[in-house]
Amino acid sequence: MPSTGRMFLQIPGPTNLPERVQRAMDMALINHRGEEFADLTKKILPRLKQVFRTEKGTPVLFPSSGTGAWESALVNTLSPGDGVLCIAIGEFSAGWGRLAKAHKYDVDVLELPWGSGVTEDAVHAKLAQDAGKKYKAVLTIHNETSTGVTTDVRAVRAALDRARHPALLMVDTVSGLACTDLRFDEWGIDVAVTGSQKGLLLPPGLGVLCVSEKALKAMESAQSPRYYFDWAPMIEKNRAGIFPYTPVTTLMYGLDTALDLLMEEGLERVFKRHHRLAEGVRRAVKAWGLKTVALQPQDASNVLTAVYLPEGYNADTLIARTENELNLALGAGLGPLAGRAFRIGHLGWMNELEVLATLSGVELGMKLLNVPFTLGSGVTAAQQWFLETHGK
Amino acid sequence: MPSTGRMFLQIPGPTNLPERVQRAMDMALINHRGEEFADLTKKILPRLKQVFRTEKGTPVLFPSSGTGAWESALVNTLSPGDGVLCIAIGEFSAGWGRLAKAHKYDVDVLELPWGSGVTEDAVHAKLAQDAGKKYKAVLTIHNETSTGVTTDVRAVRAALDRARHPALLMVDTVSGLACTDLRFDEWGIDVAVTGSQKGLLLPPGLGVLCVSEKALKAMESAQSPRYYFDWAPMIEKNRAGIFPYTPVTTLMYGLDTALDLLMEEGLERVFKRHHRLAEGVRRAVKAWGLKTVALQPQDASNVLTAVYLPEGYNADTLIARTENELNLALGAGLGPLAGRAFRIGHLGWMNELEVLATLSGVELGMKLLNVPFTLGSGVTAAQQWFLETHGK
Amino acid sequence: MPSTGRMFLQIPGPTNLPERVQRAMDMALINHRGEEFADLTKKILPRLKQVFRTEKGTPVLFPSSGTGAWESALVNTLSPGDGVLCIAIGEFSAGWGRLAKAHKYDVDVLELPWGSGVTEDAVHAKLAQDAGKKYKAVLTIHNETSTGVTTDVRAVRAALDRARHPALLMVDTVSGLACTDLRFDEWGIDVAVTGSQKGLLLPPGLGVLCVSEKALKAMESAQSPRYYFDWAPMIEKNRAGIFPYTPVTTLMYGLDTALDLLMEEGLERVFKRHHRLAEGVRRAVKAWGLKTVALQPQDASNVLTAVYLPEGYNADTLIARTENELNLALGAGLGPLAGRAFRIGHLGWMNELEVLATLSGVELGMKLLNVPFTLGSGVTAAQQWFLETHGK
Amino acid sequence: MPSTGRMFLQIPGPTNLPERVQRAMDMALINHRGEEFADLTKKILPRLKQVFRTEKGTPVLFPSSGTGAWESALVNTLSPGDGVLCIAIGEFSAGWGRLAKAHKYDVDVLELPWGSGVTEDAVHAKLAQDAGKKYKAVLTIHNETSTGVTTDVRAVRAALDRARHPALLMVDTVSGLACTDLRFDEWGIDVAVTGSQKGLLLPPGLGVLCVSEKALKAMESAQSPRYYFDWAPMIEKNRAGIFPYTPVTTLMYGLDTALDLLMEEGLERVFKRHHRLAEGVRRAVKAWGLKTVALQPQDASNVLTAVYLPEGYNADTLIARTENELNLALGAGLGPLAGRAFRIGHLGWMNELEVLATLSGVELGMKLLNVPFTLGSGVTAAQQWFLETHGK
């Protein structure tokens, strides 16, 4: 049957685009070496700094996905054979480590169970073993999209400080930035890495980094080969509002408008809204009698919620049916969670009714699979929470 | 607080536009006297006939709202002083009568209580009194948008036949066409009148009529002054795909695509979907313990549902709060229903999750007003119904 | 061969839309009875007054083409049988008279040769014959789109004043407004009538009027039947930013942005630009050795130029070939000019290069027809003019 | 003064987007791991092969600019220290060599004068010196965007064959593909590299490669570190229509439509059109008495024309003035041509009138700078050519 009405794209990114952003991108191309484009760049960069909450950091933009931004972080600051500590708590945090290995760094992985967060002690223990300070970089993820867990980045910083370890602190905030708080300067981050298609309210295609002075210093001696993802010509050309090679014009238009939207709402309110919507989803999951992949409540992500189906029920079937029969796109379980869990994205340009639609669709889907739970219980629990916190 | 996420436009029209339709209209204008435009017109008209379920009728399009199409129906077929019987069951059906009076026809109103449908007997009784056959036209409404009541147009036809009355049968199907079944030929309709902004999935701006051979015959002797809304030059120019004056180019682009969407889904499925979504809403209303304005279940509209709040609660406050605080636009009670009832539109490009989002938003809004009902009960009742009828 | 590249839509309207206007219209519909829409209306109306250059006039908007606005002007101010003087200088000015006849007014036509303008003396002579002041309205056209002639509206006003004639001065400025100067208050206009698809930079679908206090007074006693085009409920509802029936939401979005564009450029500069582009076209026509339909230079329109082909050459063939083979849409000769003349639109959102492209395309087309003239001569003459006046 | 009318974006890419492509990209995001997206990928890849004129080659897509595709070509097939021969005939061909150096290959540059093409003999002479076959790859550019010169890629292939040299033939066709003929299989190309923003009619953001079986074989032993630009996971995932990381959803929508447009016109006609438009520009340049940067007529590009201003006139001033005062964006002279030459792009979605508008704008700009030439001469020469070849 042809689908009618709106698709609810509730994967954990790319997200539903605001129509103001969509229309801003649907404009004629302009000369990317002309004045108008330079003005646009100069209007964007300072506001990106605000989103990263930095005064000293430098934003760098690449035509790439977030994976490209991962690569850029490493090849600009490291030399082949350099030690790297990767804190792996799920598919994406581990993935950055795999990329580091492919680039021939000496990668140690601090592997924590999927669903758990990161503690200062665990990181410190690992760093304490590195007497020779071979780690030049510690990679951690702000929000692990495979498990729905948010890392306490401050704890990682604290571990580095406690161990007096000089490694660069690199943070993947692909799905965290502009959804849940990140403080580049205050938390002592050296490289933060994100993509356009999550909290920045854009389609995929723009890799975004924020780089500290210490990271720029490291760049000077870093021997890894690089050209496409080289920061130096980017930063230099950006001063004049231009780029060393063709930038992604339409995403720049969109970014300008997305930053308007974020500033109009205010970052604090953006974070609060994400928390409120996320808590609605968590209350629903609890009402259903299901378990989240996130093991500890304090680690639960405000960006997405990964949910286990009871044994014997296939999450991939749930996802296929909600997408094909109910116009609801959910995220699949990745790696060890494949078939066992599904993921609900509640990030970006979202409101209560969209969350409630999503929850009601998950309920319909679970009933189609005969998953045992009380129909309506999740929606009602979320409604109850939204009422309790209405206008707050 | 700035609103985020999608607005749920659940007034009973204009409706949420399909993005394919939106983008089709967002195209450069073309020469409205050129070949390309003529081809477009010729592609649209035969499919419009299918939507009206007519072989013999002639569709006519005007740059106007549905109100303009009302006017066109009368001034092309009547002469000043002609008798008109208006069957009034709510704001809009009565409105057509007011328009007829303004145009100096001799209007009798068969006024039925708001919320009731139309019976053959009631119409027949009125027609039987018209021994001199002064009524040249009987005006009835297919779907009364103020009350959420659908007229059994066949009953009106039957009354005319029973009374052997030669009056033209004119049907306002502004909010009915392409939502709920209408059969122009089979039901013996002479003029059907609609607008673009409801089941035709377009923005407002296009008045659409379908005209029988009998109505065209009446046109020849009709003395009412007319120019803008004159059918004759329209029908003549339309043969070549053009228009006597500038047509609404972008709405024509959109109509072409909207007809594609309707044909892809199939009219029968469109009607079934509207019924299914509407029944979900009705079950919710029942679960809330509230009453619909529609008095009899068999008259309840599949297009919208008008709902009374309990005494002492102001429906306009509900509407203002859901719109401003929950991104949910509902329709206000009109005329005698002002403040007492609100209207939920469930027409056009809609699916289950959008209905459930709407119902959950109405529930939140009612709780904000302290209306007594069980939170979640309406959503759950609708979910239950959607499950029972899933895939059917 | 499929056409590539941009279509040059150089008919005298609808015109090439600014993309900012197009995207503004490509937005989700909102509740036309809600606050946001009311704010939009209230933002539009005062700026429309500026465009009409009026402080005392009242703008009124209808979902209609300009033809509907013609009808509205008459039915709100006149009674059947009232005398009307129509000053006919071409297809459209005569058309308004035909509409008046269809509405059963007593229409006299002051018929002037196609291509000529309107003189005070000619109008005065006609008015002077009307000793009984039977004319309740004088209809004149600001810019006659069939001939490319602009009327000196002040001359018509002067004729009325000289004759001490109390008739309402009604001006069709469908293709004049926001292209060439119009001063509603200063020139003593009572009703000005326009459409959205010319200087207002929008697609067709919105009929716009500006109405004087005297016209509103006339409305009170006017007996012509009216409902759809009735000013009274419009003006009353508009005070609160709403409309008596569904307005054309998307055109309202577009109008808001189009007014931004007009105000950003400034009306004086808009007029100057139209004059400069028009003069470029006129110099080209002269260089080609062809004649404009406009007989006197002082009457030549800044909106469009109608050009005679030499005897023996078919203008309709020219138009068909430029449209199908060169992506250039030109306007056809109307009425007595059919086949003899073609029309070049140079109105709206236009610049020098678009004019030069158009002229070069006309040249190619004429060469394809073997019209005798020097290839490149028109383009060069226009270039010369643009250089002489560059930056002025 | 605010600019009005359309901007003529006549830089040599990014190019003016077809509106069908723009609107196709302006659609809601879908799940990039779902069935609908997989179907889209599977619809795109075979048609991309047709554009590359290959049956055996494999297309690979990256979220990147063309520069990223350059990088991808090398890191997938080479090991650090491998010999690379770069044939440099301008800024971009030399740039690929610089990228190769940054990635620590042993790069020899065959440097030919800017403006000259590539001969079999020149390449053969260089290859003949490489007795040890240290060159693993020969880099050449299909169309050099800095000089407006097209390389005879067959000549490079012939040189390799004559020298019996096994190096991979890598071709930068960023600005050549889908503008001017390229035959991947027939010409024995191993890696062809392009970007989305030229002949593919899209905004920038998609790097596209086509890879031969021999190149895939080389991949197996290539030791250069790679992850983001790695072909292996791309090719493997693409089989199922998906991607190893988030693809650029909206550009994929656009590419689907752009391929429709290319197929509707037919590649042969696309090439013929580009030649015809280019020749119009060249005739204009000749009429102006100016010199193209391309030294030999047979090397002149059909994509863009680089033109020297006479000594004493600053091309950058010309460009700034046409952009700011005439809505015409031209390309600047790069490297040694800075200030001395300007570049006219005539690629992509273009027609005759757009070329004529561009030429007339260049003429106006040159007159503003007092460059000596006959006003109108270039436009007329191009018109003459277009007439001679009309419909051919």
mmCIF file of N, CA and C in Angstrom, chain A residues 9 11 13-15 17 22-23 26-32 35 63-65 67-68 71 95 98-99 102-104 197 203-205 223 225-229 245-250 323, chain D residues 9 11 13-15 17 22-23 26-32 63-65 67-68 71 95 99 102-104 197 203-205 223 225-229 245-250 323-324:
data_model
loop_
_atom_site.group_PDB
_atom_site.id
_atom_site.type_symbol
_atom_site.label_atom_id
_atom_site.label_comp_id
_atom_site.label_asym_id
_atom_site.label_seq_id
_atom_site.Cartn_x
_atom_site.Cartn_y
_atom_site.Cartn_z
ATOM 1 N N LEU A 9 10.816 10.131 10.997
ATOM 2 C CA LEU A 9 12.201 9.664 10.885
ATOM 3 C C LEU A 9 12.825 9.704 12.270
ATOM 4 N N ILE A 11 15.150 7.640 13.567
ATOM 5 C CA ILE A 11 16.465 7.055 13.746
ATOM 6 C C ILE A 11 17.305 8.094 14.485
ATOM 7 N N GLY A 13 19.500 10.006 13.855
ATOM 8 C CA GLY A 13 20.178 10.857 12.900
ATOM 9 C C GLY A 13 20.548 10.075 11.659
ATOM 10 N N PRO A 14 20.509 10.722 10.485
ATOM 11 C CA PRO A 14 19.993 12.067 10.219
ATOM 12 C C PRO A 14 18.576 12.253 10.778
ATOM 13 N N THR A 15 18.274 13.500 11.036
ATOM 14 C CA THR A 15 17.027 13.824 11.718
ATOM 15 C C THR A 15 16.072 14.565 10.789
ATOM 16 N N LEU A 17 14.429 17.481 9.203
ATOM 17 C CA LEU A 17 14.955 18.825 8.967
ATOM 18 C C LEU A 17 13.886 19.887 9.194
ATOM 19 N N GLN A 22 15.607 23.595 5.274
ATOM 20 C CA GLN A 22 15.476 22.989 3.938
ATOM 21 C C GLN A 22 15.386 24.050 2.849
ATOM 22 N N ARG A 23 14.548 25.032 3.075
ATOM 23 C CA ARG A 23 14.373 26.056 2.045
ATOM 24 C C ARG A 23 15.630 26.916 1.906
ATOM 25 N N ASP A 26 17.767 25.355 -0.479
ATOM 26 C CA ASP A 26 17.198 25.245 -1.821
ATOM 27 C C ASP A 26 17.302 26.601 -2.516
ATOM 28 N N MET A 27 18.505 27.081 -2.624
ATOM 29 C CA MET A 27 18.751 28.381 -3.240
ATOM 30 C C MET A 27 19.859 28.217 -4.291
ATOM 31 N N ALA A 28 19.834 29.094 -5.257
ATOM 32 C CA ALA A 28 20.843 29.051 -6.326
ATOM 33 C C ALA A 28 22.243 29.092 -5.733
ATOM 34 N N LEU A 29 23.138 28.375 -6.352
ATOM 35 C CA LEU A 29 24.536 28.414 -5.937
ATOM 36 C C LEU A 29 25.112 29.798 -6.213
ATOM 37 N N ILE A 30 26.064 30.170 -5.379
ATOM 38 C CA ILE A 30 26.765 31.431 -5.632
ATOM 39 C C ILE A 30 28.246 31.123 -5.790
ATOM 40 N N ASN A 31 28.980 32.106 -6.224
ATOM 41 C CA ASN A 31 30.423 31.979 -6.402
ATOM 42 C C ASN A 31 31.090 31.756 -5.046
ATOM 43 N N HIS A 32 31.688 30.586 -4.867
ATOM 44 C CA HIS A 32 32.280 30.271 -3.563
ATOM 45 C C HIS A 32 33.597 31.018 -3.335
ATOM 46 N N GLU A 35 32.449 37.579 -2.661
ATOM 47 C CA GLU A 35 32.266 38.297 -1.406
ATOM 48 C C GLU A 35 31.080 37.772 -0.587
ATOM 49 N N PRO A 63 33.987 19.097 3.686
ATOM 50 C CA PRO A 63 32.957 18.348 2.964
ATOM 51 C C PRO A 63 33.181 16.869 3.247
ATOM 52 N N SER A 64 32.479 16.336 4.201
ATOM 53 C CA SER A 64 32.678 14.937 4.598
ATOM 54 C C SER A 64 31.584 14.556 5.575
ATOM 55 N N SER A 65 31.508 13.291 5.874
ATOM 56 C CA SER A 65 30.667 12.849 6.977
ATOM 57 C C SER A 65 31.460 12.996 8.277
ATOM 58 N N THR A 67 32.728 10.678 9.929
ATOM 59 C CA THR A 67 33.869 9.766 9.835
ATOM 60 C C THR A 67 35.095 10.482 9.275
ATOM 61 N N GLY A 68 34.866 11.344 8.315
ATOM 62 C CA GLY A 68 35.961 12.146 7.779
ATOM 63 C C GLY A 68 36.528 13.077 8.842
ATOM 64 N N GLU A 71 38.868 11.213 10.962
ATOM 65 C CA GLU A 71 40.161 11.040 10.302
ATOM 66 C C GLU A 71 40.973 12.324 10.401
ATOM 67 N N GLY A 95 34.686 2.334 16.669
ATOM 68 C CA GLY A 95 34.975 2.602 15.256
ATOM 69 C C GLY A 95 36.091 3.618 15.069
ATOM 70 N N ARG A 98 39.201 1.821 15.336
ATOM 71 C CA ARG A 98 39.512 1.060 14.120
ATOM 72 C C ARG A 98 40.100 1.979 13.051
ATOM 73 N N LEU A 99 39.518 3.168 12.929
ATOM 74 C CA LEU A 99 40.067 4.136 11.972
ATOM 75 C C LEU A 99 41.511 4.476 12.336
ATOM 76 N N ALA A 102 43.756 1.744 11.240
ATOM 77 C CA ALA A 102 43.946 1.773 9.786
ATOM 78 C C ALA A 102 44.975 2.830 9.402
ATOM 79 N N HIS A 103 45.068 3.863 10.213
ATOM 80 C CA HIS A 103 46.043 4.912 9.926
ATOM 81 C C HIS A 103 47.372 4.669 10.620
ATOM 82 N N LYS A 104 47.512 3.450 11.142
ATOM 83 C CA LYS A 104 48.805 2.967 11.631
ATOM 84 C C LYS A 104 49.295 3.667 12.895
ATOM 85 N N GLN A 197 24.498 16.222 10.474
ATOM 86 C CA GLN A 197 23.174 15.603 10.346
ATOM 87 C C GLN A 197 22.485 15.237 11.658
ATOM 88 N N PRO A 203 21.238 18.082 6.612
ATOM 89 C CA PRO A 203 21.500 16.785 6.001
ATOM 90 C C PRO A 203 22.966 16.410 6.229
ATOM 91 N N PRO A 204 23.330 15.175 6.009
ATOM 92 C CA PRO A 204 24.735 14.795 6.114
ATOM 93 C C PRO A 204 25.564 15.459 5.019
ATOM 94 N N GLY A 205 26.867 15.574 5.261
ATOM 95 C CA GLY A 205 27.757 16.092 4.228
ATOM 96 C C GLY A 205 28.789 17.089 4.705
ATOM 97 N N GLN A 223 53.410 14.093 11.675
ATOM 98 C CA GLN A 223 53.984 13.621 10.421
ATOM 99 C C GLN A 223 53.019 12.812 9.553
ATOM 100 N N PRO A 225 50.616 11.710 6.814
ATOM 101 C CA PRO A 225 50.323 12.370 5.546
ATOM 102 C C PRO A 225 48.888 12.879 5.543
ATOM 103 N N ARG A 226 48.705 14.022 4.955
ATOM 104 C CA ARG A 226 47.347 14.588 4.885
ATOM 105 C C ARG A 226 47.312 15.643 3.802
ATOM 106 N N TYR A 227 46.175 15.811 3.236
ATOM 107 C CA TYR A 227 45.990 16.883 2.254
ATOM 108 C C TYR A 227 44.520 17.318 2.286
ATOM 109 N N TYR A 228 43.640 16.363 1.964
ATOM 110 C CA TYR A 228 42.226 16.726 1.945
ATOM 111 C C TYR A 228 41.766 17.228 3.310
ATOM 112 N N PHE A 229 42.195 16.505 4.350
ATOM 113 C CA PHE A 229 41.718 16.841 5.697
ATOM 114 C C PHE A 229 42.689 17.730 6.468
ATOM 115 N N TYR A 245 39.498 24.362 -1.198
ATOM 116 C CA TYR A 245 38.846 23.723 -2.346
ATOM 117 C C TYR A 245 37.347 23.933 -2.192
ATOM 118 N N THR A 246 36.591 23.497 -3.182
ATOM 119 C CA THR A 246 35.162 23.825 -3.217
ATOM 120 C C THR A 246 34.427 23.380 -1.945
ATOM 121 N N PRO A 247 33.842 24.314 -1.242
ATOM 122 C CA PRO A 247 33.068 23.958 -0.045
ATOM 123 C C PRO A 247 31.655 23.501 -0.425
ATOM 124 N N VAL A 248 30.950 22.968 0.558
ATOM 125 C CA VAL A 248 29.592 22.476 0.282
ATOM 126 C C VAL A 248 28.593 23.617 0.428
ATOM 127 N N THR A 249 28.513 24.395 -0.629
ATOM 128 C CA THR A 249 27.740 25.631 -0.631
ATOM 129 C C THR A 249 26.379 25.510 0.038
ATOM 130 N N THR A 250 25.593 24.545 -0.390
ATOM 131 C CA THR A 250 24.211 24.512 0.093
ATOM 132 C C THR A 250 24.157 24.169 1.585
ATOM 133 N N GLU A 323 8.499 0.721 9.844
ATOM 134 C CA GLU A 323 8.872 1.565 8.695
ATOM 135 C C GLU A 323 7.922 1.344 7.518
ATOM 136 N N LEU D 9 25.660 32.674 -12.983
ATOM 137 C CA LEU D 9 26.818 32.041 -12.327
ATOM 138 C C LEU D 9 27.658 31.373 -13.409
ATOM 139 N N ILE D 11 30.995 30.982 -13.503
ATOM 140 C CA ILE D 11 32.291 30.446 -13.133
ATOM 141 C C ILE D 11 32.335 29.022 -13.694
ATOM 142 N N GLY D 13 32.141 26.241 -12.633
ATOM 143 C CA GLY D 13 31.637 25.322 -11.645
ATOM 144 C C GLY D 13 31.996 25.788 -10.253
ATOM 145 N N PRO D 14 31.103 25.545 -9.273
ATOM 146 C CA PRO D 14 29.747 25.005 -9.411
ATOM 147 C C PRO D 14 28.925 25.785 -10.435
ATOM 148 N N THR D 15 27.942 25.086 -10.972
ATOM 149 C CA THR D 15 27.176 25.643 -12.081
ATOM 150 C C THR D 15 25.737 25.935 -11.663
ATOM 151 N N LEU D 17 22.125 25.304 -11.171
ATOM 152 C CA LEU D 17 21.421 24.035 -10.975
ATOM 153 C C LEU D 17 20.090 24.011 -11.717
ATOM 154 N N GLN D 22 17.207 20.809 -8.052
ATOM 155 C CA GLN D 22 17.100 21.511 -6.764
ATOM 156 C C GLN D 22 15.917 21.005 -5.944
ATOM 157 N N ARG D 23 14.793 20.871 -6.583
ATOM 158 C CA ARG D 23 13.604 20.447 -5.843
ATOM 159 C C ARG D 23 13.731 18.983 -5.403
ATOM 160 N N ASP D 26 15.347 18.923 -2.235
ATOM 161 C CA ASP D 26 14.616 19.594 -1.166
ATOM 162 C C ASP D 26 13.487 18.687 -0.686
ATOM 163 N N MET D 27 13.860 17.529 -0.244
ATOM 164 C CA MET D 27 12.889 16.542 0.216
ATOM 165 C C MET D 27 13.331 16.027 1.590
ATOM 166 N N ALA D 28 12.374 15.593 2.352
ATOM 167 C CA ALA D 28 12.664 15.069 3.692
ATOM 168 C C ALA D 28 13.707 13.961 3.616
ATOM 169 N N LEU D 29 14.555 13.913 4.606
ATOM 170 C CA LEU D 29 15.538 12.841 4.691
ATOM 171 C C LEU D 29 14.826 11.514 4.940
ATOM 172 N N ILE D 30 15.436 10.462 4.434
ATOM 173 C CA ILE D 30 14.909 9.129 4.718
ATOM 174 C C ILE D 30 15.993 8.323 5.421
ATOM 175 N N ASN D 31 15.617 7.207 5.939
ATOM 176 C CA ASN D 31 16.544 6.300 6.619
ATOM 177 C C ASN D 31 17.578 5.779 5.626
ATOM 178 N N HIS D 32 18.838 6.140 5.837
ATOM 179 C CA HIS D 32 19.873 5.753 4.873
ATOM 180 C C HIS D 32 20.245 4.281 5.004
ATOM 181 N N PRO D 63 31.275 11.242 0.388
ATOM 182 C CA PRO D 63 30.911 12.594 0.812
ATOM 183 C C PRO D 63 32.199 13.418 0.846
ATOM 184 N N SER D 64 32.465 14.138 -0.196
ATOM 185 C CA SER D 64 33.707 14.919 -0.292
ATOM 186 C C SER D 64 33.628 15.814 -1.507
ATOM 187 N N SER D 65 34.570 16.701 -1.621
ATOM 188 C CA SER D 65 34.734 17.434 -2.872
ATOM 189 C C SER D 65 35.560 16.578 -3.823
ATOM 190 N N THR D 67 38.545 17.054 -4.588
ATOM 191 C CA THR D 67 39.869 16.895 -3.977
ATOM 192 C C THR D 67 39.929 15.616 -3.142
ATOM 193 N N GLY D 68 38.861 15.324 -2.473
ATOM 194 C CA GLY D 68 38.803 14.071 -1.714
ATOM 195 C C GLY D 68 38.856 12.869 -2.641
ATOM 196 N N GLU D 71 42.352 12.209 -3.536
ATOM 197 C CA GLU D 71 43.056 11.512 -2.459
ATOM 198 C C GLU D 71 42.689 10.035 -2.454
ATOM 199 N N GLY D 95 47.965 20.449 -8.951
ATOM 200 C CA GLY D 95 47.485 20.275 -7.574
ATOM 201 C C GLY D 95 47.404 18.809 -7.168
ATOM 202 N N LEU D 99 49.108 17.009 -3.961
ATOM 203 C CA LEU D 99 48.435 16.095 -3.027
ATOM 204 C C LEU D 99 49.229 14.789 -2.918
ATOM 205 N N ALA D 102 52.156 15.273 -0.725
ATOM 206 C CA ALA D 102 51.766 15.337 0.687
ATOM 207 C C ALA D 102 51.535 13.934 1.238
ATOM 208 N N HIS D 103 51.141 13.033 0.355
ATOM 209 C CA HIS D 103 50.917 11.666 0.814
ATOM 210 C C HIS D 103 52.156 10.795 0.655
ATOM 211 N N LYS D 104 53.278 11.460 0.401
ATOM 212 C CA LYS D 104 54.588 10.796 0.459
ATOM 213 C C LYS D 104 54.825 9.789 -0.658
ATOM 214 N N GLN D 197 29.703 18.902 -8.713
ATOM 215 C CA GLN D 197 29.270 20.286 -8.953
ATOM 216 C C GLN D 197 29.544 20.823 -10.352
ATOM 217 N N PRO D 203 25.046 20.482 -6.541
ATOM 218 C CA PRO D 203 25.917 21.290 -5.689
ATOM 219 C C PRO D 203 27.173 20.483 -5.349
ATOM 220 N N PRO D 204 28.191 21.119 -4.833
ATOM 221 C CA PRO D 204 29.374 20.378 -4.388
ATOM 222 C C PRO D 204 29.047 19.496 -3.182
ATOM 223 N N GLY D 205 29.847 18.473 -2.991
ATOM 224 C CA GLY D 205 29.704 17.641 -1.793
ATOM 225 C C GLY D 205 29.800 16.152 -2.043
ATOM 226 N N GLN D 223 49.638 -0.145 0.344
ATOM 227 C CA GLN D 223 49.888 -0.038 1.776
ATOM 228 C C GLN D 223 49.565 1.331 2.371
ATOM 229 N N PRO D 225 47.904 4.202 4.251
ATOM 230 C CA PRO D 225 46.819 4.136 5.235
ATOM 231 C C PRO D 225 45.562 4.789 4.676
ATOM 232 N N ARG D 226 44.424 4.207 4.986
ATOM 233 C CA ARG D 226 43.158 4.773 4.491
ATOM 234 C C ARG D 226 42.009 4.222 5.323
ATOM 235 N N TYR D 227 41.029 4.987 5.447
ATOM 236 C CA TYR D 227 39.817 4.525 6.134
ATOM 237 C C TYR D 227 38.613 5.257 5.539
ATOM 238 N N TYR D 228 38.620 6.588 5.684
ATOM 239 C CA TYR D 228 37.481 7.345 5.165
ATOM 240 C C TYR D 228 37.307 7.117 3.664
ATOM 241 N N PHE D 229 38.426 7.156 2.953
ATOM 242 C CA PHE D 229 38.360 7.064 1.491
ATOM 243 C C PHE D 229 38.596 5.647 0.967
ATOM 244 N N TYR D 245 29.333 4.426 6.006
ATOM 245 C CA TYR D 245 28.977 5.506 6.951
ATOM 246 C C TYR D 245 27.949 6.391 6.261
ATOM 247 N N THR D 246 27.458 7.370 6.992
ATOM 248 C CA THR D 246 26.327 8.161 6.491
ATOM 249 C C THR D 246 26.610 8.793 5.122
ATOM 250 N N PRO D 247 25.833 8.450 4.125
ATOM 251 C CA PRO D 247 26.010 9.063 2.801
ATOM 252 C C PRO D 247 25.322 10.426 2.747
ATOM 253 N N VAL D 248 25.590 11.163 1.687
ATOM 254 C CA VAL D 248 24.989 12.497 1.549
ATOM 255 C C VAL D 248 23.611 12.375 0.895
ATOM 256 N N THR D 249 22.659 12.054 1.726
ATOM 257 C CA THR D 249 21.303 11.740 1.287
ATOM 258 C C THR D 249 20.775 12.678 0.217
ATOM 259 N N THR D 250 20.810 13.968 0.488
ATOM 260 C CA THR D 250 20.151 14.893 -0.429
ATOM 261 C C THR D 250 20.865 14.946 -1.779
ATOM 262 N N GLU D 323 30.477 41.012 -11.311
ATOM 263 C CA GLU D 323 29.727 40.338 -10.236
ATOM 264 C C GLU D 323 28.888 41.337 -9.441
ATOM 265 N N ASN D 324 29.484 42.452 -9.082
ATOM 266 C CA ASN D 324 28.769 43.396 -8.219
ATOM 267 C C ASN D 324 27.820 44.312 -8.971
#
